[in-house]
PDB file of C-alpha atoms and ligand atoms in Angstrom:
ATOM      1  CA  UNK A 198      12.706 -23.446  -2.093  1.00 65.00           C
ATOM      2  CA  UNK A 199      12.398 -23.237   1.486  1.00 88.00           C
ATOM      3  CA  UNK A 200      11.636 -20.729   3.455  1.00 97.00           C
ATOM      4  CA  UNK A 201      12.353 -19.982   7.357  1.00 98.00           C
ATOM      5  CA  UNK A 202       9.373 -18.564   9.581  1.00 98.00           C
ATOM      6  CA  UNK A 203      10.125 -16.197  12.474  1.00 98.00           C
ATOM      7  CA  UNK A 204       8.108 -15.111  14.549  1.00 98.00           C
ATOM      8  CA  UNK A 205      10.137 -13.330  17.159  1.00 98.00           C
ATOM      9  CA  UNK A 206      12.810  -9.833  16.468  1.00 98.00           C
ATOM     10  CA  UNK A 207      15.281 -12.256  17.918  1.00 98.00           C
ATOM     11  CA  UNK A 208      14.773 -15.166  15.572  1.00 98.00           C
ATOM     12  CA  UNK A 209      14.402 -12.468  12.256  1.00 98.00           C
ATOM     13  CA  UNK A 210      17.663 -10.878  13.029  1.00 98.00           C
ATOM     14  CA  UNK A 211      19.731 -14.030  13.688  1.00 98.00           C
ATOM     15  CA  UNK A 212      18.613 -15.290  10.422  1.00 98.00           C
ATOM     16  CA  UNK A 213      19.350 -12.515   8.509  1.00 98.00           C
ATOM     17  CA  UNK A 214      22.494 -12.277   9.832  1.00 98.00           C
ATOM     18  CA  UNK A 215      23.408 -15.620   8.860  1.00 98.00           C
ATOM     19  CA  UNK A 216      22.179 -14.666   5.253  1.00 98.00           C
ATOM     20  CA  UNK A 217      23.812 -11.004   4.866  1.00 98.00           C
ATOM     21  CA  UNK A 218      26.939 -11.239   4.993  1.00 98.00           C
ATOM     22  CA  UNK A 219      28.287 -10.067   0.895  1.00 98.00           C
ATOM     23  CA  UNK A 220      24.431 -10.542  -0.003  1.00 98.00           C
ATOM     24  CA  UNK A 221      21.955  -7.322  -0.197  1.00 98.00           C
ATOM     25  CA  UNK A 222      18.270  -7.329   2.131  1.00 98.00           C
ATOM     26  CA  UNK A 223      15.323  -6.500   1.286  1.00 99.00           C
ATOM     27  CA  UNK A 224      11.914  -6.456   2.758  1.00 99.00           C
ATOM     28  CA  UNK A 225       8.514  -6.273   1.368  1.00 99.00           C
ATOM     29  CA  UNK A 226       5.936  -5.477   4.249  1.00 99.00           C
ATOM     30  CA  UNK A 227       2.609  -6.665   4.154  1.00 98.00           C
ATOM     31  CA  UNK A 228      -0.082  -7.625   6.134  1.00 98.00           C
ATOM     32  CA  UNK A 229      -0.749 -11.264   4.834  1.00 98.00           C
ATOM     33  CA  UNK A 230      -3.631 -12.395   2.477  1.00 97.00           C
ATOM     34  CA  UNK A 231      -1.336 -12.759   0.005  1.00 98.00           C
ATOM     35  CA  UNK A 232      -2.584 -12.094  -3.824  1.00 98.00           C
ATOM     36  CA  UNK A 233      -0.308 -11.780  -6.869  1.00 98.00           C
ATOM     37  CA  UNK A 234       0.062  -8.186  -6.261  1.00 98.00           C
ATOM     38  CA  UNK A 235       2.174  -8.801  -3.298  1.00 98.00           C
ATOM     39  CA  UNK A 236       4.096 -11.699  -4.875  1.00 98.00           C
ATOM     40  CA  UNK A 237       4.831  -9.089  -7.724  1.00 98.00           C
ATOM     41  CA  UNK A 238       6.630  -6.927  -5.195  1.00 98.00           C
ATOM     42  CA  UNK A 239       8.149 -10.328  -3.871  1.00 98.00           C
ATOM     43  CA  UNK A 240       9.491 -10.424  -7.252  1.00 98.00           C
ATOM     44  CA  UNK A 241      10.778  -6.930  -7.686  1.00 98.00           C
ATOM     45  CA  UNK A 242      12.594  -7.323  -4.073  1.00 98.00           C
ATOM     46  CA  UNK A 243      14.603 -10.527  -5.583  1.00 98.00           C
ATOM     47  CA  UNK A 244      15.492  -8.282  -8.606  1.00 98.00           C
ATOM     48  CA  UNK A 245      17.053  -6.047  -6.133  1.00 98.00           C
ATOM     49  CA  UNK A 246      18.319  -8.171  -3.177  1.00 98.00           C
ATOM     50  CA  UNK A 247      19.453 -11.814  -2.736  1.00 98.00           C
ATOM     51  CA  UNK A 248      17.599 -12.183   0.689  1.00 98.00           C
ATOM     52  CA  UNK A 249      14.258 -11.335   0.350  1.00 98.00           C
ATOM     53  CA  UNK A 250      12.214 -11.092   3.617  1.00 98.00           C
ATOM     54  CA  UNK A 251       8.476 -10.749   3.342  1.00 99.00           C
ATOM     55  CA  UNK A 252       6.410  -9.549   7.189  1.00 99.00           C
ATOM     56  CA  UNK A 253       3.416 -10.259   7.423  1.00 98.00           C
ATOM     57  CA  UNK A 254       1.706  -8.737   9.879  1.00 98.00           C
ATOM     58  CA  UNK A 255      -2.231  -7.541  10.469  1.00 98.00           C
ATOM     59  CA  UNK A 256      -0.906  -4.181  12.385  1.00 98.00           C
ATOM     60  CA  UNK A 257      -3.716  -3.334  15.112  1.00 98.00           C
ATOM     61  CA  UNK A 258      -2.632   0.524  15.317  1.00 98.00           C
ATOM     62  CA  UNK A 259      -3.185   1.081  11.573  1.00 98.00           C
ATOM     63  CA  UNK A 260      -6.918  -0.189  11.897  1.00 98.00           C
ATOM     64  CA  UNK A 261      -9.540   2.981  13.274  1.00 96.00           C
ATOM     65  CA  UNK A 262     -12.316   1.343  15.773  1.00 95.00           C
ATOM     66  CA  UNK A 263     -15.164  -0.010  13.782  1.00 92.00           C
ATOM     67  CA  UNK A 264     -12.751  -0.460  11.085  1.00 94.00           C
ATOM     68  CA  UNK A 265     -12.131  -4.291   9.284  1.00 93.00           C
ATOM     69  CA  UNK A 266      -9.077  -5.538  11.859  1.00 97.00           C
ATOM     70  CA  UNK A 267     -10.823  -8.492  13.094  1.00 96.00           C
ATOM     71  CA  UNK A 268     -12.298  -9.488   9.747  1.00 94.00           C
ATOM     72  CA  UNK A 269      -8.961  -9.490   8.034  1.00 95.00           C
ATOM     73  CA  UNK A 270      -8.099 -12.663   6.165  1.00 95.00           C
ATOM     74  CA  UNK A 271      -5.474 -14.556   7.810  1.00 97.00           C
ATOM     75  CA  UNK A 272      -3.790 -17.609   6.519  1.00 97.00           C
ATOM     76  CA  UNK A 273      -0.403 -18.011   7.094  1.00 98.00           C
ATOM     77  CA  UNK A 274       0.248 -21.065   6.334  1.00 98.00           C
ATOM     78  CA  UNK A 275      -0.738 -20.126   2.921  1.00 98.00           C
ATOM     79  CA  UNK A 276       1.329 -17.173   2.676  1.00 98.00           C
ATOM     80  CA  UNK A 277       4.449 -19.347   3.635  1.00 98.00           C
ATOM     81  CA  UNK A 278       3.735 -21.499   0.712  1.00 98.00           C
ATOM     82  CA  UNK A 279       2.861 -18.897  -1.797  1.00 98.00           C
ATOM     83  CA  UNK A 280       6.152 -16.789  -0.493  1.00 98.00           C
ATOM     84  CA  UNK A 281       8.832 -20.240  -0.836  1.00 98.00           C
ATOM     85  CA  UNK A 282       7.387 -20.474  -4.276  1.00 98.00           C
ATOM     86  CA  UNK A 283       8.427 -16.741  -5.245  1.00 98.00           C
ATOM     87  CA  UNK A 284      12.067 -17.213  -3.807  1.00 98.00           C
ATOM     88  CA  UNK A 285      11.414 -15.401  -0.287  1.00 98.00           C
ATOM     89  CA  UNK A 286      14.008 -16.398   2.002  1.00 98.00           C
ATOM     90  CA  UNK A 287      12.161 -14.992   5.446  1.00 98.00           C
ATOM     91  CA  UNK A 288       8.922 -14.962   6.631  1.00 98.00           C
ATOM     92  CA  UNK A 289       8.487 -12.495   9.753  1.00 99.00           C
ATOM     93  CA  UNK A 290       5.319 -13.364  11.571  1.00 98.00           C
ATOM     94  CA  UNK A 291       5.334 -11.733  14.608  1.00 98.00           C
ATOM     95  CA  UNK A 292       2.206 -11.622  16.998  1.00 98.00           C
ATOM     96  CA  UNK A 293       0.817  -8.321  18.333  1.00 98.00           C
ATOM     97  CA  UNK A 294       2.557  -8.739  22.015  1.00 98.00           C
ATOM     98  CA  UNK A 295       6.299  -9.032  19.860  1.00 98.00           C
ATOM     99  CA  UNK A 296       5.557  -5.893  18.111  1.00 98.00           C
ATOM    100  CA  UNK A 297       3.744  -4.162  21.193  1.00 98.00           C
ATOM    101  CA  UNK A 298       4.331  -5.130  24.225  1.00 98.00           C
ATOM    102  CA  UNK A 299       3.590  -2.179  25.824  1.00 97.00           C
ATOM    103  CA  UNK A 300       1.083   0.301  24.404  1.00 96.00           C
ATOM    104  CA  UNK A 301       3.798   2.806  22.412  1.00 97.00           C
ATOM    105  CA  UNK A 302       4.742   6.207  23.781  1.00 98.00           C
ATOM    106  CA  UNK A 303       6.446   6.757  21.217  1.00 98.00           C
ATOM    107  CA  UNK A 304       5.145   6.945  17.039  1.00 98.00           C
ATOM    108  CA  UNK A 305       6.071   8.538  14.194  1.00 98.00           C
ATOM    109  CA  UNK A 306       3.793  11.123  12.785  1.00 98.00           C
ATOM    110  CA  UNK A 307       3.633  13.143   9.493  1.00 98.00           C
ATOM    111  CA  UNK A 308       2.430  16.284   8.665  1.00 97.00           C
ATOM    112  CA  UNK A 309       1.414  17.250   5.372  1.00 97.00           C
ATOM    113  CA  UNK A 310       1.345  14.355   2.900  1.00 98.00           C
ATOM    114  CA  UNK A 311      -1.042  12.154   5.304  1.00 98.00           C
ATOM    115  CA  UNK A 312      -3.173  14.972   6.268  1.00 98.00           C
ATOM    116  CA  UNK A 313      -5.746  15.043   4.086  1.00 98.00           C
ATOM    117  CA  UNK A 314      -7.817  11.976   2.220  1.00 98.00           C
ATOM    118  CA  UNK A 315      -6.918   8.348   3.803  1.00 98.00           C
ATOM    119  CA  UNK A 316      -5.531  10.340   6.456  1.00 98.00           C
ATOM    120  CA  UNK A 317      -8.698  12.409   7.194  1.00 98.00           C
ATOM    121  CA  UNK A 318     -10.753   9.218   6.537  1.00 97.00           C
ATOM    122  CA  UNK A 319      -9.184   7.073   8.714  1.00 97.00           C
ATOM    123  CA  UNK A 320      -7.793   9.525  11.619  1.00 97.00           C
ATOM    124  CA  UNK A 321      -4.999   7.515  13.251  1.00 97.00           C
ATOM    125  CA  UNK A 322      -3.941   5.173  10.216  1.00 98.00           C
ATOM    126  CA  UNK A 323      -0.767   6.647   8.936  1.00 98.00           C
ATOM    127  CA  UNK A 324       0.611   7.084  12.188  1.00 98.00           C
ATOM    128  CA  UNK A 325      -0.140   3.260  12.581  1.00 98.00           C
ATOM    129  CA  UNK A 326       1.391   2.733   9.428  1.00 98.00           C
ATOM    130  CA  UNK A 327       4.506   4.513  10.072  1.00 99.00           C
ATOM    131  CA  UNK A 328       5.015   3.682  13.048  1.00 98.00           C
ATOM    132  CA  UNK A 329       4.894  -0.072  11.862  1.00 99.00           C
ATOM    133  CA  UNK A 330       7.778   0.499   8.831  1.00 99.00           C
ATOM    134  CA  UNK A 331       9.751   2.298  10.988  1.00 99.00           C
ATOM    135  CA  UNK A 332       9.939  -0.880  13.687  1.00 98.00           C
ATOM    136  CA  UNK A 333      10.037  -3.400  10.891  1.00 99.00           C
ATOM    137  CA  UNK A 334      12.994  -1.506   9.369  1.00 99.00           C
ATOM    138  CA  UNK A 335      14.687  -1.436  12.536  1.00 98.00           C
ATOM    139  CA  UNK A 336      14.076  -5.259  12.985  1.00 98.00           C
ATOM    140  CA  UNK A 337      15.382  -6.342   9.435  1.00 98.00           C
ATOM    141  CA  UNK A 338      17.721  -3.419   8.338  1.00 98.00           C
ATOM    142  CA  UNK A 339      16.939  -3.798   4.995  1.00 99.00           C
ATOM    143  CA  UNK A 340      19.193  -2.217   2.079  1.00 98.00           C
ATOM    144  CA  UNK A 341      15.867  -1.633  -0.231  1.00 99.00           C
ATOM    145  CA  UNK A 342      11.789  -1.795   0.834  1.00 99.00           C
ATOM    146  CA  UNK A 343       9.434  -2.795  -1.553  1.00 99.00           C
ATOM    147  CA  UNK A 344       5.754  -1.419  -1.316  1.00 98.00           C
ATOM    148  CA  UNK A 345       2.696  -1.092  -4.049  1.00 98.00           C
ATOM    149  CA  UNK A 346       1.777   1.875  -6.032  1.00 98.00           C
ATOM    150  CA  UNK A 347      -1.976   1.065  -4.562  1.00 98.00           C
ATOM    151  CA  UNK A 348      -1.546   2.726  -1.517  1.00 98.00           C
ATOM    152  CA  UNK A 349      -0.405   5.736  -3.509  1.00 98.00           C
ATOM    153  CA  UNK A 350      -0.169   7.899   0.016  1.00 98.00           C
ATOM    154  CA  UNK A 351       1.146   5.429   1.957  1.00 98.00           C
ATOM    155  CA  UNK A 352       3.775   4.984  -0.193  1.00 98.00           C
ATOM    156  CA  UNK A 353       4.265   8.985  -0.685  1.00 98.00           C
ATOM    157  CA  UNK A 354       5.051   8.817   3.577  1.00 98.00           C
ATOM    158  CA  UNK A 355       6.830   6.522   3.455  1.00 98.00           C
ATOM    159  CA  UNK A 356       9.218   7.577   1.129  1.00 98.00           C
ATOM    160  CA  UNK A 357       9.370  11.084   3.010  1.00 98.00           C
ATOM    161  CA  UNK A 358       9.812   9.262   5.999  1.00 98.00           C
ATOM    162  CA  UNK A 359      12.631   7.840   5.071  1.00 98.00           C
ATOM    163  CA  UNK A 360      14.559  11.005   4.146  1.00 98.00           C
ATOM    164  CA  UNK A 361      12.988  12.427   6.840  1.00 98.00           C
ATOM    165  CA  UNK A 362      14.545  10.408   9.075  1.00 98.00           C
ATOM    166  CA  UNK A 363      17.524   9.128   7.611  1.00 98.00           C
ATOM    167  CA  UNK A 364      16.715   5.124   7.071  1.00 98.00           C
ATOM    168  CA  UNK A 365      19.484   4.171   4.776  1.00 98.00           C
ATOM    169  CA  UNK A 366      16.683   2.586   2.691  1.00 98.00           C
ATOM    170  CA  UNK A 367      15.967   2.363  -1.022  1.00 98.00           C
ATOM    171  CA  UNK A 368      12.187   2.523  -1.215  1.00 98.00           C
ATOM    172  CA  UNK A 369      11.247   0.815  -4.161  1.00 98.00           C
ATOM    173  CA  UNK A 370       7.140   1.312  -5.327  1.00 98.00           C
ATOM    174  CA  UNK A 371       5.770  -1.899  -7.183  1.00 98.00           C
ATOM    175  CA  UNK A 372       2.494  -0.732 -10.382  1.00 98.00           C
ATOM    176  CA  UNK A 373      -0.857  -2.135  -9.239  1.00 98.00           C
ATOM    177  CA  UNK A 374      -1.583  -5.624 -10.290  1.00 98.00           C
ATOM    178  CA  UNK A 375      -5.099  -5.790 -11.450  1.00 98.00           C
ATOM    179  CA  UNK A 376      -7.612  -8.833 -12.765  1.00 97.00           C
ATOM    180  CA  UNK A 377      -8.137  -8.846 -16.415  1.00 98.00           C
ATOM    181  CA  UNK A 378     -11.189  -6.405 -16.023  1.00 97.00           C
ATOM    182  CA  UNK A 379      -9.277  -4.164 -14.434  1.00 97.00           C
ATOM    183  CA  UNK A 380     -10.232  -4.450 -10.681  1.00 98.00           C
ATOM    184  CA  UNK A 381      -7.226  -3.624  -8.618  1.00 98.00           C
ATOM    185  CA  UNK A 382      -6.203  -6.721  -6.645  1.00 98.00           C
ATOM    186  CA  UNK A 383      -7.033  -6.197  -2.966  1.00 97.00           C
ATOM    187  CA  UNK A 384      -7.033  -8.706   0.564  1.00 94.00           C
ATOM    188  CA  UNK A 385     -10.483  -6.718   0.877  1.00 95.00           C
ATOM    189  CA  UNK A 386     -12.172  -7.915  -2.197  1.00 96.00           C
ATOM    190  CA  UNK A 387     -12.591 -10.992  -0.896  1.00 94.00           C
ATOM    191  CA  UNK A 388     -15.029  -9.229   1.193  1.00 95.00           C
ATOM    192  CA  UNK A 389     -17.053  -7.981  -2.286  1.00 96.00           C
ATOM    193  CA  UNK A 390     -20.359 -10.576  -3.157  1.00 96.00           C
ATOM    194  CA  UNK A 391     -20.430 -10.814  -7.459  1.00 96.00           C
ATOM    195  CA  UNK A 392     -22.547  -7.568  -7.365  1.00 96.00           C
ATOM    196  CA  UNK A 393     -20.394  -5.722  -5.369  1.00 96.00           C
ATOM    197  CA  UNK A 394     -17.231  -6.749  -7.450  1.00 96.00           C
ATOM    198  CA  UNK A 395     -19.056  -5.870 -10.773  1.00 96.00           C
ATOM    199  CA  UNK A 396     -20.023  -2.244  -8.926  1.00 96.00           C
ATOM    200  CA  UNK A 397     -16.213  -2.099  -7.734  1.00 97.00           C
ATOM    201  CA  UNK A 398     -15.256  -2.194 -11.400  1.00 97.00           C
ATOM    202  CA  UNK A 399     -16.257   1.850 -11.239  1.00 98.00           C
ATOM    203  CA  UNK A 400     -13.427   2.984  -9.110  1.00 98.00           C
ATOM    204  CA  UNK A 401     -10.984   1.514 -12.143  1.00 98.00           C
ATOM    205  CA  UNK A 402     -13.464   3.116 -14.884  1.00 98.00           C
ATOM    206  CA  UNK A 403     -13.670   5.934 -13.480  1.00 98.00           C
ATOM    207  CA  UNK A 404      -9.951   6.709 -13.034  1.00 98.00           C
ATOM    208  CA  UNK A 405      -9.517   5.373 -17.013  1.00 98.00           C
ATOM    209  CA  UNK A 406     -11.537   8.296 -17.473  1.00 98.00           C
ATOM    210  CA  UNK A 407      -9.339  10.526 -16.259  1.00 98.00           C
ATOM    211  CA  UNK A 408      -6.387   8.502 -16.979  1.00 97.00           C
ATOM    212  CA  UNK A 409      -6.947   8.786 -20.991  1.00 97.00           C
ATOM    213  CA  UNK A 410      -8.309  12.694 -20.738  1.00 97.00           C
ATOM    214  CA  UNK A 411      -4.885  13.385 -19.491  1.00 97.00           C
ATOM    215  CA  UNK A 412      -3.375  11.573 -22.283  1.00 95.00           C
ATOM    216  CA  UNK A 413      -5.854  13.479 -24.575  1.00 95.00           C
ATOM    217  CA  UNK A 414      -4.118  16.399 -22.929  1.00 95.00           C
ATOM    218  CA  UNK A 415      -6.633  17.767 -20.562  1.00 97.00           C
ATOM    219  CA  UNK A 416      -4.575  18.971 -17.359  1.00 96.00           C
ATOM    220  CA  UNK A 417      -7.359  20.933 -15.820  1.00 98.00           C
ATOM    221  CA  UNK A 418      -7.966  18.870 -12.213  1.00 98.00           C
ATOM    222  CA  UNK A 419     -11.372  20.036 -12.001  1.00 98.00           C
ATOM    223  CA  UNK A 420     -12.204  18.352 -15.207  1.00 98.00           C
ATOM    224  CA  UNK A 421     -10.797  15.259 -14.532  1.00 98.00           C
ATOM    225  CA  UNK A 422     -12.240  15.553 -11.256  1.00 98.00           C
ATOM    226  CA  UNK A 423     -15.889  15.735 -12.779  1.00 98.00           C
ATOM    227  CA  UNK A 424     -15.343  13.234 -15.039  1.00 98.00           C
ATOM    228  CA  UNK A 425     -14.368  10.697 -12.354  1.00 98.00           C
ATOM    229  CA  UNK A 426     -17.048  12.051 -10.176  1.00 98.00           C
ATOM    230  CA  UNK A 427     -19.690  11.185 -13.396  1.00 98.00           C
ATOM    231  CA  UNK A 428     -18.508   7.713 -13.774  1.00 97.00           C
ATOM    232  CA  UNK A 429     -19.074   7.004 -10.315  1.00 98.00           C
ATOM    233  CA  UNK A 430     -22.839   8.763  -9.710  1.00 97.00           C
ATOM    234  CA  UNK A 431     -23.686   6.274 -12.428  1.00 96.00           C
ATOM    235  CA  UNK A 432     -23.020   3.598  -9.603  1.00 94.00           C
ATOM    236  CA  UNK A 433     -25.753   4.679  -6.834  1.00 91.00           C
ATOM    237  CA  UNK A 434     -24.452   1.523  -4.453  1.00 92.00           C
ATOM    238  CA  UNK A 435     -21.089   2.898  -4.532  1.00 96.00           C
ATOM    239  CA  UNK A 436     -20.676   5.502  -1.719  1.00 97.00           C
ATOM    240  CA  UNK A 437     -17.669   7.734  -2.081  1.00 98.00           C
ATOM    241  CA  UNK A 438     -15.421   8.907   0.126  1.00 98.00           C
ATOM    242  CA  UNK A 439     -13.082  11.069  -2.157  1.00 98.00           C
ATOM    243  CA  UNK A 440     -11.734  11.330  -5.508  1.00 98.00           C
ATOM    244  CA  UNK A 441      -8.612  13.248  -6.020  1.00 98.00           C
ATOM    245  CA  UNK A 442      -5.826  14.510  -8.249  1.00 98.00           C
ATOM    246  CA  UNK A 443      -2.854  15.382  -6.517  1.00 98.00           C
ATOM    247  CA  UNK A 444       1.083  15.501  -6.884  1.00 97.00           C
ATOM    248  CA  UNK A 445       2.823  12.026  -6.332  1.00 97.00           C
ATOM    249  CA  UNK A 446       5.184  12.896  -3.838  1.00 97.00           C
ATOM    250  CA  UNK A 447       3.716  15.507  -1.747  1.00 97.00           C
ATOM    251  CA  UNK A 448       0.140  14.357  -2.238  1.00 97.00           C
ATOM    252  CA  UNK A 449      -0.928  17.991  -2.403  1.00 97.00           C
ATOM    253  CA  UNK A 450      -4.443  18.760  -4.463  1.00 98.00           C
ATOM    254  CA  UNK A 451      -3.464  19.991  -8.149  1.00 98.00           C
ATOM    255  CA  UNK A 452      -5.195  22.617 -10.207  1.00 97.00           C
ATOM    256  CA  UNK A 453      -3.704  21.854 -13.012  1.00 97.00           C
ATOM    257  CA  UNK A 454      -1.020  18.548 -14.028  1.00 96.00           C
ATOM    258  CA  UNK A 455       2.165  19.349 -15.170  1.00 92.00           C
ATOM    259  CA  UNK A 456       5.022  16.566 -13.795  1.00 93.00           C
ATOM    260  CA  UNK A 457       4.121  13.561 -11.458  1.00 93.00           C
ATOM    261  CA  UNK A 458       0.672  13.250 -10.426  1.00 97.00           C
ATOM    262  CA  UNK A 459      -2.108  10.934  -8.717  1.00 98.00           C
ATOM    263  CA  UNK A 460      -5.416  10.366  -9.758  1.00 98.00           C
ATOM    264  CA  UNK A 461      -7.068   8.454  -6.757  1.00 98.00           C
ATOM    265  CA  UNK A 462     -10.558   7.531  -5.856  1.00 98.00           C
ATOM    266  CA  UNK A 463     -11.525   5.922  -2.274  1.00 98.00           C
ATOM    267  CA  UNK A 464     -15.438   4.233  -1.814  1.00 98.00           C
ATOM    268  CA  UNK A 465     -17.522   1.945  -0.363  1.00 97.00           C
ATOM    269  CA  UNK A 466     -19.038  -0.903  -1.795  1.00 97.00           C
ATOM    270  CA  UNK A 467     -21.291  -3.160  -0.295  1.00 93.00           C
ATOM    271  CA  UNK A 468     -19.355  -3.073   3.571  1.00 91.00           C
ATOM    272  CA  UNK A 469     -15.974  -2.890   1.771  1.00 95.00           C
ATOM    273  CA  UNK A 470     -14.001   0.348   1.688  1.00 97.00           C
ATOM    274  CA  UNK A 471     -11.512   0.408  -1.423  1.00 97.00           C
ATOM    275  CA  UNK A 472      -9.036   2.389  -2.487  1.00 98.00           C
ATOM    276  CA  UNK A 473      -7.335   2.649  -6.082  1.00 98.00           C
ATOM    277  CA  UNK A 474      -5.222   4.844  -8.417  1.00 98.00           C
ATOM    278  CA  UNK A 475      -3.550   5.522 -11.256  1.00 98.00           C
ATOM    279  CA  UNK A 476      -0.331   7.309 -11.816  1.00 97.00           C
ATOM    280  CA  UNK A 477      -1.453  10.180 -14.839  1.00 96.00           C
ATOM    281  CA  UNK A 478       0.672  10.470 -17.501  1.00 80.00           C
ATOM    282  CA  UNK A 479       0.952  14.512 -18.964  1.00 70.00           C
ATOM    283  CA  UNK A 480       0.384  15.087 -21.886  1.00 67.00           C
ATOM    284  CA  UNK A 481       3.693  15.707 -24.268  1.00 66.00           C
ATOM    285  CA  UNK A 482       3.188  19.100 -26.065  1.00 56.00           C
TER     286      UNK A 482
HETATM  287  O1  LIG B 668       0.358  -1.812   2.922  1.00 79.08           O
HETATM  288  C1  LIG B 668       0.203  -2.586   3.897  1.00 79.08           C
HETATM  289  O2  LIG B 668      -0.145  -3.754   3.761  1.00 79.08           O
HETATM  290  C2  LIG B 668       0.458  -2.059   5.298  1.00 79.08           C
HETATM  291  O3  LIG B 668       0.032  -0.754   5.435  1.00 79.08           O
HETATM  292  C3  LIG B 668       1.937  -2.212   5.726  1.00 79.08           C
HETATM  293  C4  LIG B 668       2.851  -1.346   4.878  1.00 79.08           C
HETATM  294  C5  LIG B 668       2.359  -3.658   5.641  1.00 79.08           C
HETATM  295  C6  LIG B 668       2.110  -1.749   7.188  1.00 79.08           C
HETATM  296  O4  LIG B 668       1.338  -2.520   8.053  1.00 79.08           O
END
């Protein structure tokens, strides 16, 4: 199937204006490096939408200084031909000067749900990351957004921001797509040397841990915080940034789980900073 590239707002909009007409939009934002757990969400946006249009876009304001932004795989040619196969009907790949061409007086910033974890790691990100949605929904008014479950908080804001601010948007959240062992799929692990993958593998152990405690029916936070914590100290090359167990939507710390909740760990391994979760499941009683 083929696929049409744009690279300018101008050049997006006329095509999907073409294509809309008695069809429904949707967009699945990413940032390139394309690994099956994108194409999943590729495939949950054509569930939802005949024209599917995937950005991809490395988005300088998301990226802290001394964070990864220049070492970010890029291959778009790849991408293209990875996204025609999986039915995408749009590729927008703009350059930094079409999404910014003047530094922004203007962003969107959240309170609350980005305050703490990625957003106290990485001071600056979510307001890079909104800010980038919020143009990329302007530029393809799409009727439904697909994101991953992965970037649990992200996807939190962004689904606050767009009641918040009244985007006529169904935001649809994609499960993680991991490798057979369990490693969540990432653009950053192919940053990880073999040792550092098999040392990665803790983040997913150690959220199984609290994963099947929950299921056991343990809903006591600061036991499945310990347990996570344990799996991890076993892994002295791992350093960690946070683990957490918080509510889905408002990403607020829980004492104790009793509806919708987040397990999430964050770490370094090797130079690479990952992040991973897993939605808990309480316990029926
Ligand atoms: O999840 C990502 O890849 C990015 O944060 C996003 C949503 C594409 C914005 O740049």
């Amino acid at each position: 199937m083929s696929v049409l590239v744009a690279t300018t707002m101008e050049e997006c909009r006329g095509a999907i204006g073409r294509l809309r007409p008695g069809r429904r939009v949707a967009l699945v934002p990413t940032m390139g490096a394309l690994h099956e757990g994108h194409l999943s969400l590729v495939d949950l946006a054509r569930e939802r939408a005949e024209v599917v249009t995937v950005s991809v876009f490395v988005n300088p304001t998301q990226f802290g200084p001394g964070e990864d932004f220049d070492r970010y795989p890029r291959d778009l040619e790849r991408d293209v031909r990875l996204l025609a196969g999986r039915g995408a009907a749009i590729v927008f790949a703009p350059d930094t000067r079409t999404m910014y061409p003047e530094p922004l007086l203007t962003t969107v910033t959240m309170r609350g749900i980005t305050d703490d974890f990625e957003g106290a790691h990485r001071p600056g990100h979510f307001d890079g990351v909104l800010t980038i949605v919020a143009k990329l929904f302007h530029v393809v008014e799409p009727d439904v957004a697909v994101f991953g479950q992965k970037d649990a908080q992200q996807a939190a804001a962004i689904r606050r921001m767009v009641a918040d601010l009244d985007f006529p948007i169904e935001i649809v959240v994609g499960p993680t797509v991991r490798e057979p062992d369990g490693l969540a799929l990432s653009s950053r692990n192919a940053f990880l040397s073999a040792a550092d993958r098999r040392e990665a593998l803790a983040l997913h152990a150690a959220l199984d841990r609290a994963d099947s405690l929950a299921r056991d029916g343990v809903d006591d936070a600061d036991r499945l915080l310990d347990a996570m914590r344990e799996e991890l100290s076993r892994h002295p090359a791992i350093a960690v940034d946070y683990v957490a167990i918080v509510e889905r939507d408002s990403f607020r710390p829980l004492r104790r789980i009793s509806g919708p909740a987040v397990a999430a760990v964050a770490a370094r391994v090797g130079g690479t900073r990952l992040i991973d979760n897993v939605v808990l499941e309480p316990h029926e009683r």
